[in-house]
Amino acid sequence: MTATITILQDDITQLKVDAIVNAANVSLLGGGGVDGAIHSAAGPELLDACKKLNGCRVGQAKITPGFRLPARFVIHTVGPIWSGGASDEAQLLASCYRSCLDIAAVHGFKSIAFPAISCGVYGYPVDQAAAIAINSIADNLQNCVDLETVYLVCFAEPVLKAYHEQFNCIKGVL
Ligand code: AR6
């Protein structure tokens, strides 16, 4: 069975799923944006767990429990900082989604929720990031045999619009 991709506007910290994805930085020691929101909602145990991970490279991902979150786990990934598009940003962003889905597959997760990685402080153009997110997820779903639902969680209206536009563009080929 192939998982369903669902786009929704919500606060990712409120979702009761197997794993939410955190758009972190290489230190994995917290920050602003969705990272700050996840750490606040999960409680200080999350920072303690992150301290044991020794950071994370751009495009890769690491997992912790969700602690006080409704989600059971947090998959921390580090998106690329947008610097014009010629520094492998697209490959690195696609790698974030693939690495998170690899972890979800290993753990047999049924549900996972992604924020718009790199679309905030890291400045990735939202239309391009939305296309990469949807294509990368679609390309890697076949490896996730247990996965039933992938949520693409938009906080801000422009991101929601970009996801819907990109989703409609590629729906025919999925
Ligand atoms: N739920 C869902 N999406 C959210 C939430 C939320 N609660 N809060 C923000 N967003 P950003 P980045 C959206 O900046 O660009 C941190 O300081 C937000 O509207 O959180 O990957 C890290 O520590 C935007 O669309 O992540 C890094 O240093 C998206 O999440 C750096 O920011 C991503 O915005 C990472 O930057």
JSON list of C-alpha atoms and ligand atoms in Angstrom, two decimals:
[
{"chain": "A", "resi": 1, "resn": "MET", "atom": "CA", "xyz": [0.00, 0.00, 0.00]},
{"chain": "A", "resi": 2, "resn": "THR", "atom": "CA", "xyz": [1.26, 3.50, -0.80]},
{"chain": "A", "resi": 3, "resn": "ALA", "atom": "CA", "xyz": [0.91, 6.23, 1.79]},
{"chain": "A", "resi": 4, "resn": "THR", "atom": "CA", "xyz": [-1.32, 9.24, 1.29]},
{"chain": "A", "resi": 5, "resn": "ILE", "atom": "CA", "xyz": [0.22, 12.72, 1.22]},
{"chain": "A", "resi": 6, "resn": "THR", "atom": "CA", "xyz": [-1.97, 15.21, 3.11]},
{"chain": "A", "resi": 7, "resn": "ILE", "atom": "CA", "xyz": [-1.37, 18.97, 3.12]},
{"chain": "A", "resi": 8, "resn": "LEU", "atom": "CA", "xyz": [-2.65, 20.84, 6.15]},
{"chain": "A", "resi": 9, "resn": "GLN", "atom": "CA", "xyz": [-2.26, 24.17, 7.92]},
{"chain": "A", "resi": 10, "resn": "ASP", "atom": "CA", "xyz": [-1.50, 23.54, 11.57]},
{"chain": "A", "resi": 11, "resn": "ASP", "atom": "CA", "xyz": [1.00, 23.77, 14.39]},
{"chain": "A", "resi": 12, "resn": "ILE", "atom": "CA", "xyz": [3.14, 20.66, 14.00]},
{"chain": "A", "resi": 13, "resn": "THR", "atom": "CA", "xyz": [3.67, 20.42, 17.78]},
{"chain": "A", "resi": 14, "resn": "GLN", "atom": "CA", "xyz": [-0.03, 19.57, 18.20]},
{"chain": "A", "resi": 15, "resn": "LEU", "atom": "CA", "xyz": [-0.09, 16.53, 15.93]},
{"chain": "A", "resi": 16, "resn": "LYS", "atom": "CA", "xyz": [-0.56, 13.04, 17.32]},
{"chain": "A", "resi": 17, "resn": "VAL", "atom": "CA", "xyz": [1.53, 11.09, 14.85]},
{"chain": "A", "resi": 18, "resn": "ASP", "atom": "CA", "xyz": [4.34, 8.55, 15.11]},
{"chain": "A", "resi": 19, "resn": "ALA", "atom": "CA", "xyz": [6.93, 11.21, 14.28]},
{"chain": "A", "resi": 20, "resn": "ILE", "atom": "CA", "xyz": [7.14, 14.91, 13.60]},
{"chain": "A", "resi": 21, "resn": "VAL", "atom": "CA", "xyz": [10.14, 16.28, 11.74]},
{"chain": "A", "resi": 22, "resn": "ASN", "atom": "CA", "xyz": [12.13, 19.16, 13.17]},
{"chain": "A", "resi": 23, "resn": "ALA", "atom": "CA", "xyz": [13.86, 21.68, 10.88]},
{"chain": "A", "resi": 24, "resn": "ALA", "atom": "CA", "xyz": [16.92, 21.97, 13.10]},
{"chain": "A", "resi": 25, "resn": "ASN", "atom": "CA", "xyz": [20.47, 23.28, 12.69]},
{"chain": "A", "resi": 26, "resn": "VAL", "atom": "CA", "xyz": [23.74, 21.33, 12.68]},
{"chain": "A", "resi": 27, "resn": "SER", "atom": "CA", "xyz": [24.17, 21.65, 16.45]},
{"chain": "A", "resi": 28, "resn": "LEU", "atom": "CA", "xyz": [20.77, 20.05, 17.18]},
{"chain": "A", "resi": 29, "resn": "LEU", "atom": "CA", "xyz": [20.74, 22.20, 20.29]},
{"chain": "A", "resi": 30, "resn": "GLY", "atom": "CA", "xyz": [17.61, 24.18, 19.51]},
{"chain": "A", "resi": 31, "resn": "GLY", "atom": "CA", "xyz": [16.86, 27.49, 17.86]},
{"chain": "A", "resi": 32, "resn": "GLY", "atom": "CA", "xyz": [13.93, 29.59, 16.71]},
{"chain": "A", "resi": 33, "resn": "GLY", "atom": "CA", "xyz": [11.04, 28.83, 14.35]},
{"chain": "A", "resi": 34, "resn": "VAL", "atom": "CA", "xyz": [9.65, 25.33, 14.35]},
{"chain": "A", "resi": 35, "resn": "ASP", "atom": "CA", "xyz": [12.75, 24.08, 16.22]},
{"chain": "A", "resi": 36, "resn": "GLY", "atom": "CA", "xyz": [12.02, 26.43, 19.13]},
{"chain": "A", "resi": 37, "resn": "ALA", "atom": "CA", "xyz": [8.33, 25.49, 19.12]},
{"chain": "A", "resi": 38, "resn": "ILE", "atom": "CA", "xyz": [9.14, 21.77, 19.21]},
{"chain": "A", "resi": 39, "resn": "HIS", "atom": "CA", "xyz": [11.65, 22.14, 22.05]},
{"chain": "A", "resi": 40, "resn": "SER", "atom": "CA", "xyz": [9.19, 24.26, 24.08]},
{"chain": "A", "resi": 41, "resn": "ALA", "atom": "CA", "xyz": [6.38, 21.76, 23.65]},
{"chain": "A", "resi": 42, "resn": "ALA", "atom": "CA", "xyz": [8.55, 18.66, 24.21]},
{"chain": "A", "resi": 43, "resn": "GLY", "atom": "CA", "xyz": [10.16, 19.98, 27.39]},
{"chain": "A", "resi": 44, "resn": "PRO", "atom": "CA", "xyz": [13.80, 20.08, 28.51]},
{"chain": "A", "resi": 45, "resn": "GLU", "atom": "CA", "xyz": [14.22, 16.33, 28.14]},
{"chain": "A", "resi": 46, "resn": "LEU", "atom": "CA", "xyz": [14.39, 16.88, 24.39]},
{"chain": "A", "resi": 47, "resn": "LEU", "atom": "CA", "xyz": [17.47, 19.10, 24.68]},
{"chain": "A", "resi": 48, "resn": "ASP", "atom": "CA", "xyz": [19.12, 16.52, 26.94]},
{"chain": "A", "resi": 49, "resn": "ALA", "atom": "CA", "xyz": [18.48, 13.83, 24.34]},
{"chain": "A", "resi": 50, "resn": "CYS", "atom": "CA", "xyz": [19.74, 16.06, 21.51]},
{"chain": "A", "resi": 51, "resn": "LYS", "atom": "CA", "xyz": [22.97, 16.77, 23.39]},
{"chain": "A", "resi": 52, "resn": "LYS", "atom": "CA", "xyz": [23.83, 13.07, 23.10]},
{"chain": "A", "resi": 53, "resn": "LEU", "atom": "CA", "xyz": [23.49, 13.05, 19.29]},
{"chain": "A", "resi": 54, "resn": "ASN", "atom": "CA", "xyz": [26.69, 15.02, 18.47]},
{"chain": "A", "resi": 55, "resn": "GLY", "atom": "CA", "xyz": [24.96, 17.24, 15.94]},
{"chain": "A", "resi": 56, "resn": "CYS", "atom": "CA", "xyz": [23.77, 16.38, 12.46]},
{"chain": "A", "resi": 57, "resn": "ARG", "atom": "CA", "xyz": [25.02, 17.14, 8.96]},
{"chain": "A", "resi": 58, "resn": "VAL", "atom": "CA", "xyz": [23.00, 19.12, 6.43]},
{"chain": "A", "resi": 59, "resn": "GLY", "atom": "CA", "xyz": [20.73, 16.71, 4.54]},
{"chain": "A", "resi": 60, "resn": "GLN", "atom": "CA", "xyz": [20.88, 14.02, 7.21]},
{"chain": "A", "resi": 61, "resn": "ALA", "atom": "CA", "xyz": [18.53, 13.14, 10.10]},
{"chain": "A", "resi": 62, "resn": "LYS", "atom": "CA", "xyz": [18.56, 11.74, 13.64]},
{"chain": "A", "resi": 63, "resn": "ILE", "atom": "CA", "xyz": [15.75, 10.57, 15.94]},
{"chain": "A", "resi": 64, "resn": "THR", "atom": "CA", "xyz": [14.78, 11.20, 19.57]},
{"chain": "A", "resi": 65, "resn": "PRO", "atom": "CA", "xyz": [11.67, 10.45, 21.61]},
{"chain": "A", "resi": 66, "resn": "GLY", "atom": "CA", "xyz": [8.92, 13.09, 21.59]},
{"chain": "A", "resi": 67, "resn": "PHE", "atom": "CA", "xyz": [8.79, 13.43, 25.39]},
{"chain": "A", "resi": 68, "resn": "ARG", "atom": "CA", "xyz": [5.86, 15.77, 26.24]},
{"chain": "A", "resi": 69, "resn": "LEU", "atom": "CA", "xyz": [4.70, 16.10, 22.62]},
{"chain": "A", "resi": 70, "resn": "PRO", "atom": "CA", "xyz": [1.64, 14.23, 21.36]},
{"chain": "A", "resi": 71, "resn": "ALA", "atom": "CA", "xyz": [3.99, 12.76, 18.71]},
{"chain": "A", "resi": 72, "resn": "ARG", "atom": "CA", "xyz": [5.91, 9.66, 19.83]},
{"chain": "A", "resi": 73, "resn": "PHE", "atom": "CA", "xyz": [9.17, 10.67, 18.17]},
{"chain": "A", "resi": 74, "resn": "VAL", "atom": "CA", "xyz": [10.96, 13.67, 16.69]},
{"chain": "A", "resi": 75, "resn": "ILE", "atom": "CA", "xyz": [13.13, 13.21, 13.61]},
{"chain": "A", "resi": 76, "resn": "HIS", "atom": "CA", "xyz": [15.60, 16.08, 13.51]},
{"chain": "A", "resi": 77, "resn": "THR", "atom": "CA", "xyz": [16.92, 17.07, 10.10]},
{"chain": "A", "resi": 78, "resn": "VAL", "atom": "CA", "xyz": [19.05, 19.98, 8.94]},
{"chain": "A", "resi": 79, "resn": "GLY", "atom": "CA", "xyz": [18.00, 21.75, 5.78]},
{"chain": "A", "resi": 80, "resn": "PRO", "atom": "CA", "xyz": [20.35, 23.75, 3.58]},
{"chain": "A", "resi": 81, "resn": "ILE", "atom": "CA", "xyz": [20.69, 27.50, 3.96]},
{"chain": "A", "resi": 82, "resn": "TRP", "atom": "CA", "xyz": [19.59, 29.06, 0.64]},
{"chain": "A", "resi": 83, "resn": "SER", "atom": "CA", "xyz": [22.48, 30.85, -0.99]},
{"chain": "A", "resi": 84, "resn": "GLY", "atom": "CA", "xyz": [21.30, 31.25, -4.58]},
{"chain": "A", "resi": 85, "resn": "GLY", "atom": "CA", "xyz": [20.81, 27.63, -5.62]},
{"chain": "A", "resi": 86, "resn": "ALA", "atom": "CA", "xyz": [24.30, 26.72, -6.87]},
{"chain": "A", "resi": 87, "resn": "SER", "atom": "CA", "xyz": [25.51, 25.16, -3.63]},
{"chain": "A", "resi": 88, "resn": "ASP", "atom": "CA", "xyz": [23.72, 21.81, -3.88]},
{"chain": "A", "resi": 89, "resn": "GLU", "atom": "CA", "xyz": [20.73, 23.19, -1.99]},
{"chain": "A", "resi": 90, "resn": "ALA", "atom": "CA", "xyz": [18.18, 21.17, -4.01]},
{"chain": "A", "resi": 91, "resn": "GLN", "atom": "CA", "xyz": [20.01, 17.86, -3.50]},
{"chain": "A", "resi": 92, "resn": "LEU", "atom": "CA", "xyz": [20.51, 18.57, 0.18]},
{"chain": "A", "resi": 93, "resn": "LEU", "atom": "CA", "xyz": [16.86, 19.49, 0.72]},
{"chain": "A", "resi": 94, "resn": "ALA", "atom": "CA", "xyz": [15.72, 16.33, -1.11]},
{"chain": "A", "resi": 95, "resn": "SER", "atom": "CA", "xyz": [18.14, 14.38, 1.08]},
{"chain": "A", "resi": 96, "resn": "CYS", "atom": "CA", "xyz": [16.45, 15.73, 4.24]},
{"chain": "A", "resi": 97, "resn": "TYR", "atom": "CA", "xyz": [13.09, 14.26, 3.18]},
{"chain": "A", "resi": 98, "resn": "ARG", "atom": "CA", "xyz": [14.71, 10.96, 2.09]},
{"chain": "A", "resi": 99, "resn": "SER", "atom": "CA", "xyz": [16.71, 10.62, 5.33]},
{"chain": "A", "resi": 100, "resn": "CYS", "atom": "CA", "xyz": [13.60, 11.19, 7.46]},
{"chain": "A", "resi": 101, "resn": "LEU", "atom": "CA", "xyz": [11.62, 8.62, 5.47]},
{"chain": "A", "resi": 102, "resn": "ASP", "atom": "CA", "xyz": [14.51, 6.14, 5.82]},
{"chain": "A", "resi": 103, "resn": "ILE", "atom": "CA", "xyz": [14.27, 6.49, 9.61]},
{"chain": "A", "resi": 104, "resn": "ALA", "atom": "CA", "xyz": [10.48, 6.16, 9.46]},
{"chain": "A", "resi": 105, "resn": "ALA", "atom": "CA", "xyz": [10.87, 2.95, 7.44]},
{"chain": "A", "resi": 106, "resn": "VAL", "atom": "CA", "xyz": [13.37, 1.43, 9.90]},
{"chain": "A", "resi": 107, "resn": "HIS", "atom": "CA", "xyz": [10.97, 2.11, 12.79]},
{"chain": "A", "resi": 108, "resn": "GLY", "atom": "CA", "xyz": [7.86, 0.98, 10.93]},
{"chain": "A", "resi": 109, "resn": "PHE", "atom": "CA", "xyz": [6.08, 4.30, 11.45]},
{"chain": "A", "resi": 110, "resn": "LYS", "atom": "CA", "xyz": [2.54, 4.63, 10.13]},
{"chain": "A", "resi": 111, "resn": "SER", "atom": "CA", "xyz": [2.42, 8.45, 10.20]},
{"chain": "A", "resi": 112, "resn": "ILE", "atom": "CA", "xyz": [4.94, 11.26, 9.85]},
{"chain": "A", "resi": 113, "resn": "ALA", "atom": "CA", "xyz": [4.54, 15.04, 9.68]},
{"chain": "A", "resi": 114, "resn": "PHE", "atom": "CA", "xyz": [7.00, 17.38, 7.94]},
{"chain": "A", "resi": 115, "resn": "PRO", "atom": "CA", "xyz": [7.28, 21.14, 8.33]},
{"chain": "A", "resi": 116, "resn": "ALA", "atom": "CA", "xyz": [8.47, 23.21, 5.35]},
{"chain": "A", "resi": 117, "resn": "ILE", "atom": "CA", "xyz": [12.16, 22.51, 5.92]},
{"chain": "A", "resi": 118, "resn": "SER", "atom": "CA", "xyz": [14.44, 25.49, 5.10]},
{"chain": "A", "resi": 119, "resn": "CYS", "atom": "CA", "xyz": [11.47, 27.74, 4.21]},
{"chain": "A", "resi": 120, "resn": "GLY", "atom": "CA", "xyz": [11.82, 30.05, 7.22]},
{"chain": "A", "resi": 121, "resn": "VAL", "atom": "CA", "xyz": [15.09, 31.44, 8.56]},
{"chain": "A", "resi": 122, "resn": "TYR", "atom": "CA", "xyz": [17.07, 29.43, 5.98]},
{"chain": "A", "resi": 123, "resn": "GLY", "atom": "CA", "xyz": [15.39, 31.35, 3.16]},
{"chain": "A", "resi": 124, "resn": "TYR", "atom": "CA", "xyz": [14.65, 28.63, 0.59]},
{"chain": "A", "resi": 125, "resn": "PRO", "atom": "CA", "xyz": [12.23, 29.89, -2.12]},
{"chain": "A", "resi": 126, "resn": "VAL", "atom": "CA", "xyz": [8.93, 28.36, -1.11]},
{"chain": "A", "resi": 127, "resn": "ASP", "atom": "CA", "xyz": [7.75, 27.22, -4.58]},
{"chain": "A", "resi": 128, "resn": "GLN", "atom": "CA", "xyz": [11.00, 25.37, -5.24]},
{"chain": "A", "resi": 129, "resn": "ALA", "atom": "CA", "xyz": [11.08, 23.87, -1.76]},
{"chain": "A", "resi": 130, "resn": "ALA", "atom": "CA", "xyz": [7.47, 22.66, -2.10]},
{"chain": "A", "resi": 131, "resn": "ALA", "atom": "CA", "xyz": [8.26, 20.89, -5.39]},
{"chain": "A", "resi": 132, "resn": "ILE", "atom": "CA", "xyz": [11.32, 19.23, -3.87]},
{"chain": "A", "resi": 133, "resn": "ALA", "atom": "CA", "xyz": [9.38, 18.15, -0.78]},
{"chain": "A", "resi": 134, "resn": "ILE", "atom": "CA", "xyz": [6.56, 16.54, -2.73]},
{"chain": "A", "resi": 135, "resn": "ASN", "atom": "CA", "xyz": [8.80, 14.91, -5.34]},
{"chain": "A", "resi": 136, "resn": "SER", "atom": "CA", "xyz": [11.29, 13.60, -2.82]},
{"chain": "A", "resi": 137, "resn": "ILE", "atom": "CA", "xyz": [8.54, 12.13, -0.64]},
{"chain": "A", "resi": 138, "resn": "ALA", "atom": "CA", "xyz": [6.80, 10.55, -3.65]},
{"chain": "A", "resi": 139, "resn": "ASP", "atom": "CA", "xyz": [10.11, 9.06, -4.87]},
{"chain": "A", "resi": 140, "resn": "ASN", "atom": "CA", "xyz": [10.85, 7.42, -1.52]},
{"chain": "A", "resi": 141, "resn": "LEU", "atom": "CA", "xyz": [7.44, 6.19, -0.39]},
{"chain": "A", "resi": 142, "resn": "GLN", "atom": "CA", "xyz": [7.90, 2.73, -1.85]},
{"chain": "A", "resi": 143, "resn": "ASN", "atom": "CA", "xyz": [10.58, 2.03, 0.77]},
{"chain": "A", "resi": 144, "resn": "CYS", "atom": "CA", "xyz": [8.18, 2.78, 3.63]},
{"chain": "A", "resi": 145, "resn": "VAL", "atom": "CA", "xyz": [5.91, -0.23, 3.61]},
{"chain": "A", "resi": 146, "resn": "ASP", "atom": "CA", "xyz": [4.20, 0.55, 6.92]},
{"chain": "A", "resi": 147, "resn": "LEU", "atom": "CA", "xyz": [3.64, 4.24, 6.28]},
{"chain": "A", "resi": 148, "resn": "GLU", "atom": "CA", "xyz": [-0.01, 5.23, 5.82]},
{"chain": "A", "resi": 149, "resn": "THR", "atom": "CA", "xyz": [-0.02, 9.04, 6.01]},
{"chain": "A", "resi": 150, "resn": "VAL", "atom": "CA", "xyz": [2.55, 11.74, 5.32]},
{"chain": "A", "resi": 151, "resn": "TYR", "atom": "CA", "xyz": [1.45, 15.17, 6.52]},
{"chain": "A", "resi": 152, "resn": "LEU", "atom": "CA", "xyz": [2.94, 18.29, 4.96]},
{"chain": "A", "resi": 153, "resn": "VAL", "atom": "CA", "xyz": [2.32, 20.87, 7.64]},
{"chain": "A", "resi": 154, "resn": "CYS", "atom": "CA", "xyz": [2.17, 24.54, 6.68]},
{"chain": "A", "resi": 155, "resn": "PHE", "atom": "CA", "xyz": [2.19, 27.21, 9.30]},
{"chain": "A", "resi": 156, "resn": "ALA", "atom": "CA", "xyz": [1.95, 30.20, 6.99]},
{"chain": "A", "resi": 157, "resn": "GLU", "atom": "CA", "xyz": [-0.54, 30.81, 4.19]},
{"chain": "A", "resi": 158, "resn": "PRO", "atom": "CA", "xyz": [2.06, 31.27, 1.36]},
{"chain": "A", "resi": 159, "resn": "VAL", "atom": "CA", "xyz": [3.54, 27.87, 2.10]},
{"chain": "A", "resi": 160, "resn": "LEU", "atom": "CA", "xyz": [0.09, 26.26, 2.05]},
{"chain": "A", "resi": 161, "resn": "LYS", "atom": "CA", "xyz": [-0.60, 27.87, -1.34]},
{"chain": "A", "resi": 162, "resn": "ALA", "atom": "CA", "xyz": [2.76, 26.72, -2.74]},
{"chain": "A", "resi": 163, "resn": "TYR", "atom": "CA", "xyz": [2.18, 23.14, -1.59]},
{"chain": "A", "resi": 164, "resn": "HIS", "atom": "CA", "xyz": [-1.29, 23.02, -3.15]},
{"chain": "A", "resi": 165, "resn": "GLU", "atom": "CA", "xyz": [0.04, 24.43, -6.44]},
{"chain": "A", "resi": 166, "resn": "GLN", "atom": "CA", "xyz": [2.95, 22.03, -6.62]},
{"chain": "A", "resi": 167, "resn": "PHE", "atom": "CA", "xyz": [0.79, 19.10, -5.58]},
{"chain": "A", "resi": 168, "resn": "ASN", "atom": "CA", "xyz": [-1.70, 19.83, -8.35]},
{"chain": "A", "resi": 169, "resn": "CYS", "atom": "CA", "xyz": [1.18, 20.09, -10.86]},
{"chain": "A", "resi": 170, "resn": "ILE", "atom": "CA", "xyz": [2.56, 16.66, -10.16]},
{"chain": "A", "resi": 171, "resn": "LYS", "atom": "CA", "xyz": [-0.60, 14.79, -9.10]},
{"chain": "A", "resi": 172, "resn": "GLY", "atom": "CA", "xyz": [-0.97, 13.39, -12.60]},
{"chain": "A", "resi": 173, "resn": "VAL", "atom": "CA", "xyz": [2.39, 11.67, -12.46]},
{"chain": "A", "resi": 174, "resn": "LEU", "atom": "CA", "xyz": [2.21, 10.25, -8.92]},
{"chain": "B", "resi": 1, "resn": "AR6", "atom": "N1", "xyz": [4.45, 24.18, 13.03]},
{"chain": "B", "resi": 1, "resn": "AR6", "atom": "C1", "xyz": [4.66, 24.03, 11.71]},
{"chain": "B", "resi": 1, "resn": "AR6", "atom": "N2", "xyz": [5.46, 24.83, 10.98]},
{"chain": "B", "resi": 1, "resn": "AR6", "atom": "C2", "xyz": [6.08, 25.84, 11.64]},
{"chain": "B", "resi": 1, "resn": "AR6", "atom": "C3", "xyz": [5.93, 26.06, 13.02]},
{"chain": "B", "resi": 1, "resn": "AR6", "atom": "C4", "xyz": [5.07, 25.18, 13.73]},
{"chain": "B", "resi": 1, "resn": "AR6", "atom": "N3", "xyz": [4.86, 25.30, 15.04]},
{"chain": "B", "resi": 1, "resn": "AR6", "atom": "N4", "xyz": [6.69, 27.14, 13.37]},
{"chain": "B", "resi": 1, "resn": "AR6", "atom": "C5", "xyz": [7.27, 27.58, 12.24]},
{"chain": "B", "resi": 1, "resn": "AR6", "atom": "N5", "xyz": [6.90, 26.81, 11.19]},
{"chain": "B", "resi": 1, "resn": "AR6", "atom": "P1", "xyz": [12.15, 27.60, 10.28]},
{"chain": "B", "resi": 1, "resn": "AR6", "atom": "P2", "xyz": [14.39, 26.65, 8.62]},
{"chain": "B", "resi": 1, "resn": "AR6", "atom": "C6", "xyz": [7.29, 26.91, 9.77]},
{"chain": "B", "resi": 1, "resn": "AR6", "atom": "O1", "xyz": [12.70, 28.97, 10.28]},
{"chain": "B", "resi": 1, "resn": "AR6", "atom": "O2", "xyz": [14.09, 27.65, 7.59]},
{"chain": "B", "resi": 1, "resn": "AR6", "atom": "C7", "xyz": [15.82, 27.41, 13.56]},
{"chain": "B", "resi": 1, "resn": "AR6", "atom": "O3", "xyz": [16.31, 28.45, 14.36]},
{"chain": "B", "resi": 1, "resn": "AR6", "atom": "C8", "xyz": [7.77, 28.25, 9.27]},
{"chain": "B", "resi": 1, "resn": "AR6", "atom": "O4", "xyz": [6.67, 29.12, 9.00]},
{"chain": "B", "resi": 1, "resn": "AR6", "atom": "O5", "xyz": [11.62, 27.05, 11.56]},
{"chain": "B", "resi": 1, "resn": "AR6", "atom": "O6", "xyz": [14.68, 25.23, 8.22]},
{"chain": "B", "resi": 1, "resn": "AR6", "atom": "C9", "xyz": [16.75, 26.21, 13.52]},
{"chain": "B", "resi": 1, "resn": "AR6", "atom": "O7", "xyz": [17.41, 26.00, 14.75]},
{"chain": "B", "resi": 1, "resn": "AR6", "atom": "C10", "xyz": [8.52, 27.85, 8.01]},
{"chain": "B", "resi": 1, "resn": "AR6", "atom": "O8", "xyz": [7.61, 27.71, 6.91]},
{"chain": "B", "resi": 1, "resn": "AR6", "atom": "O9", "xyz": [13.25, 26.52, 9.76]},
{"chain": "B", "resi": 1, "resn": "AR6", "atom": "C11", "xyz": [17.71, 26.57, 12.43]},
{"chain": "B", "resi": 1, "resn": "AR6", "atom": "O10", "xyz": [18.75, 27.39, 12.90]},
{"chain": "B", "resi": 1, "resn": "AR6", "atom": "C12", "xyz": [9.05, 26.44, 8.34]},
{"chain": "B", "resi": 1, "resn": "AR6", "atom": "O11", "xyz": [8.40, 26.05, 9.55]},
{"chain": "B", "resi": 1, "resn": "AR6", "atom": "C13", "xyz": [16.86, 27.34, 11.46]},
{"chain": "B", "resi": 1, "resn": "AR6", "atom": "O12", "xyz": [15.78, 27.88, 12.21]},
{"chain": "B", "resi": 1, "resn": "AR6", "atom": "C14", "xyz": [10.55, 26.38, 8.57]},
{"chain": "B", "resi": 1, "resn": "AR6", "atom": "O13", "xyz": [11.01, 27.58, 9.18]},
{"chain": "B", "resi": 1, "resn": "AR6", "atom": "C15", "xyz": [16.26, 26.44, 10.41]},
{"chain": "B", "resi": 1, "resn": "AR6", "atom": "O14", "xyz": [15.62, 27.22, 9.44]}
]
